[in-house]
Each structure stands twice: as C-alpha cells, then as structure tokens.
XYZ file of C-alpha atoms in Angstrom:
163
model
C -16.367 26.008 18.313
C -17.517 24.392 15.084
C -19.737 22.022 13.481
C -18.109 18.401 14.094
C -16.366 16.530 10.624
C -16.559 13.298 9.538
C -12.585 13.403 10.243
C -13.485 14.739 13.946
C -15.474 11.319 14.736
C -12.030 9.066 15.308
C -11.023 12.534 17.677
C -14.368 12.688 19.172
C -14.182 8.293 20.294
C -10.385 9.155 21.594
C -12.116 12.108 23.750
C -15.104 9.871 24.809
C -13.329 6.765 25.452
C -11.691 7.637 29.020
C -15.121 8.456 30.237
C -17.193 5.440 28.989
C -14.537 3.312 30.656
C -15.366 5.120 33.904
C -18.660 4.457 33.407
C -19.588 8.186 33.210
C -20.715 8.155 29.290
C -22.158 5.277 27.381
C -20.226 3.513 24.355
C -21.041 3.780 21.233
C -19.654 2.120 18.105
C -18.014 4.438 15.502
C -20.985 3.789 13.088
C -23.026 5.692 15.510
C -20.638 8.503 15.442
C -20.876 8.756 12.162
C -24.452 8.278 11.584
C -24.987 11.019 14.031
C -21.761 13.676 13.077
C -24.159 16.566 11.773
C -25.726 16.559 15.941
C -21.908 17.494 17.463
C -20.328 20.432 18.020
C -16.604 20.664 18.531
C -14.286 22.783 20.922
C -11.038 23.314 19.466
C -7.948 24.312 21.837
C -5.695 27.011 19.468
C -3.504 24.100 18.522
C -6.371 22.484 16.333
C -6.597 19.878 19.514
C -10.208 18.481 20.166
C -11.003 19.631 23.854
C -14.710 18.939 24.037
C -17.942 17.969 22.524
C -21.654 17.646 22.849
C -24.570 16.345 20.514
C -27.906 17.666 20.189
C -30.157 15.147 19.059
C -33.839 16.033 18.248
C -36.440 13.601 19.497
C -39.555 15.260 19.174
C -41.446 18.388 17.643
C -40.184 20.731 21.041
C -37.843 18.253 22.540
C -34.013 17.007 22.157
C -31.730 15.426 24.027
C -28.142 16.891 24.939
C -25.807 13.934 24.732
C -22.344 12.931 24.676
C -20.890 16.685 26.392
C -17.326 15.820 26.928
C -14.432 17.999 27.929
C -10.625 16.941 27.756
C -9.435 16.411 31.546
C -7.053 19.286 31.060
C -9.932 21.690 30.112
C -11.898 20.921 32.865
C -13.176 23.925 34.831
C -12.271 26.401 32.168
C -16.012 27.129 30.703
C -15.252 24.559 27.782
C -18.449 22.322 28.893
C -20.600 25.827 29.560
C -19.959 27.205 26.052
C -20.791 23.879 24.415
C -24.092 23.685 26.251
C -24.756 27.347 25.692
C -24.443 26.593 21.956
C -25.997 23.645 21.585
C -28.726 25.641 23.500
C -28.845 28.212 20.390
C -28.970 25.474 17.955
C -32.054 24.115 20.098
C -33.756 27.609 19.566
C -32.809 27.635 16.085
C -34.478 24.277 15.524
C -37.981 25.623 17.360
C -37.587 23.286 20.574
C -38.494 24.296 23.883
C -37.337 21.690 25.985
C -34.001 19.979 26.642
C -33.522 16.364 28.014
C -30.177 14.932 29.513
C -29.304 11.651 31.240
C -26.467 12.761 33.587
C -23.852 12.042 36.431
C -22.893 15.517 36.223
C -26.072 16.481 38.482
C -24.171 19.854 40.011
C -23.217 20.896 36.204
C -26.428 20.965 34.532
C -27.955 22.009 37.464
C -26.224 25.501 37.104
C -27.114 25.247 33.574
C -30.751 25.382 34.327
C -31.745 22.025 34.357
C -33.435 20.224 37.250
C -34.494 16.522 38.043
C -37.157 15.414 35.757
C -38.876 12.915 38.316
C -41.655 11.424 36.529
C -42.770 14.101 34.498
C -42.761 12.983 30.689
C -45.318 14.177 27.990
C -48.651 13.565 27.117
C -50.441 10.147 26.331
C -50.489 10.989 22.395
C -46.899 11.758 22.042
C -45.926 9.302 24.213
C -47.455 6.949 22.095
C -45.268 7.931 19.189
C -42.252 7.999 21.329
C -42.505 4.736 22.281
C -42.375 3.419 18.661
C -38.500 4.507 18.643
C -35.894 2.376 19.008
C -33.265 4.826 20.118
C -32.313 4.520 23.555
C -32.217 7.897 24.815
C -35.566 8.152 24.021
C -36.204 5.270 26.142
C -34.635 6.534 28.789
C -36.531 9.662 28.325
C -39.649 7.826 28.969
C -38.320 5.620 31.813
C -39.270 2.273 30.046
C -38.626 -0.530 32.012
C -36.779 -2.346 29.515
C -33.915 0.362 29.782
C -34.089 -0.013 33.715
C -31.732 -3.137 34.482
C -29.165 -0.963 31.949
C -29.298 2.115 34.199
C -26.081 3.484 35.547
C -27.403 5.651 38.420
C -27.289 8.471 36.111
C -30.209 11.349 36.754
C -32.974 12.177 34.233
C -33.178 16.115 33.789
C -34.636 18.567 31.777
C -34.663 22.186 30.760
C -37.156 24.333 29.749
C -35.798 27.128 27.044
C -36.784 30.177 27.086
C-alpha cells in the first residue's frame, strides 16, 4: 500500500469505471483525479497491478470523508478493502480528525468497520454554516441539502467516530 501517483490516476479511472457504471460509485472526470491524487492510497497486487483504492478527503477541522474505496473484482473478500480503510483510518489520526463520513451501498462493509447510519445527526449551527459555503458535493451530501436530494442513489449516510 502506497501513496497514489499522478501515473496511478489513468489506473485508478480503469479500477473505478466498472463500478460507476453499476451505479455503485459516482463519476468523476480525470481532472478530479488529479486535483485530488495526494487524498488516495493505492493497493498494489505483487505484480505492480492496481487492486484497490480509497481517498481521504478532509472537510472540516475533525471531519473527512472516506471516498472512492474500490477493490478489483478478483480481490474481493481478501481484506484488500479492510486494509485500505484501516489506513486511511491512520492517516485520519495523523491529520487530528475524529470523525469519519462515508456515502455508501456497501452498508454491511462499513458497518463491520465501525461505522453506523448517520440519520440526521450533522454538526453544530456554526460549522454548519461554514460547510454550507462549499461547493463540493460530498460535503453536501454530508449535510443532506436538498439540492443533492433528486441526485441521490439510495446510497446510506454513515459515520465513524475514531478513537
């Protein structure tokens, strides 16, 4: 597991891809990949072949969001998804956050991982207000705007606190 490359990002869309057809992961042009490399983390099969990866992305002073975890099909099952988390996880506590957002299908999965429904629970009235000033989308789906509502996949809000 490493630190993702700008050479990993045309790797990383070819992982991604399958899934956001499925509906299971949101597109994203390549731009965005590479605006956002230094937040992934790569898995590496002994061959040098890209079988997962996951983004932290910091949206507040004790909060990020995990986004884009993807494992190869082939990898499934085999703790490649767990060890991302875990270390994306570490790079949360290295950062000083305490809390970790996702927007998921994969309920069961982050479940075990220590996550759990968010409901309505957000964050306070004066850090909400700053929130709402960003345009990034996970944020907004953080927050549960409305305007990010018709866009919704049926995917489940969750959160974890770190310890």
């Amino acid at each position: 597991m490493r630190r993702a490359r700008t050479g990993d990002v045309p790797r990383i869309q070819a992982l991604v891809e399958p899934l956001v057809q499925q509906r299971i992961l949101l597109g994203k042009d390549a731009v965005v990949f590479y605006e956002a490399v230094q937040e992934f983390r790569i898995a590496e099969g002994d061959d040098g072949e890209l079988i997962g990866c996951g983004a932290l992305h910091v949206m507040w002073q004790d909060l990020a969001e995990v986004r884009t975890l993807a494992v190869a099909p082939e990898w499934l099952g085999r703790g490649v998804g767990h060890a991302l988390l875990s270390r994306l996880e570490s790079d949360a506590r290295d950062l000083g956050l305490t809390r970790l957002f996702c927007l998921t299908f994969e309920v069961g999965f982050f479940g075990r991982n220590g996550f759990h429904e968010m409901g309505d629970e957000t964050v306070d009235a004066e850090v909400y207000a700053e929130l709402v000033r960003s345009p990034d989308e996970g944020v907004a789906e953080f927050l549960d705007l409305a305007r990010v509502k018709p866009n919704t996949l049926g995917n489940t809000r969750m959160l974890k606190q770190l310890s």
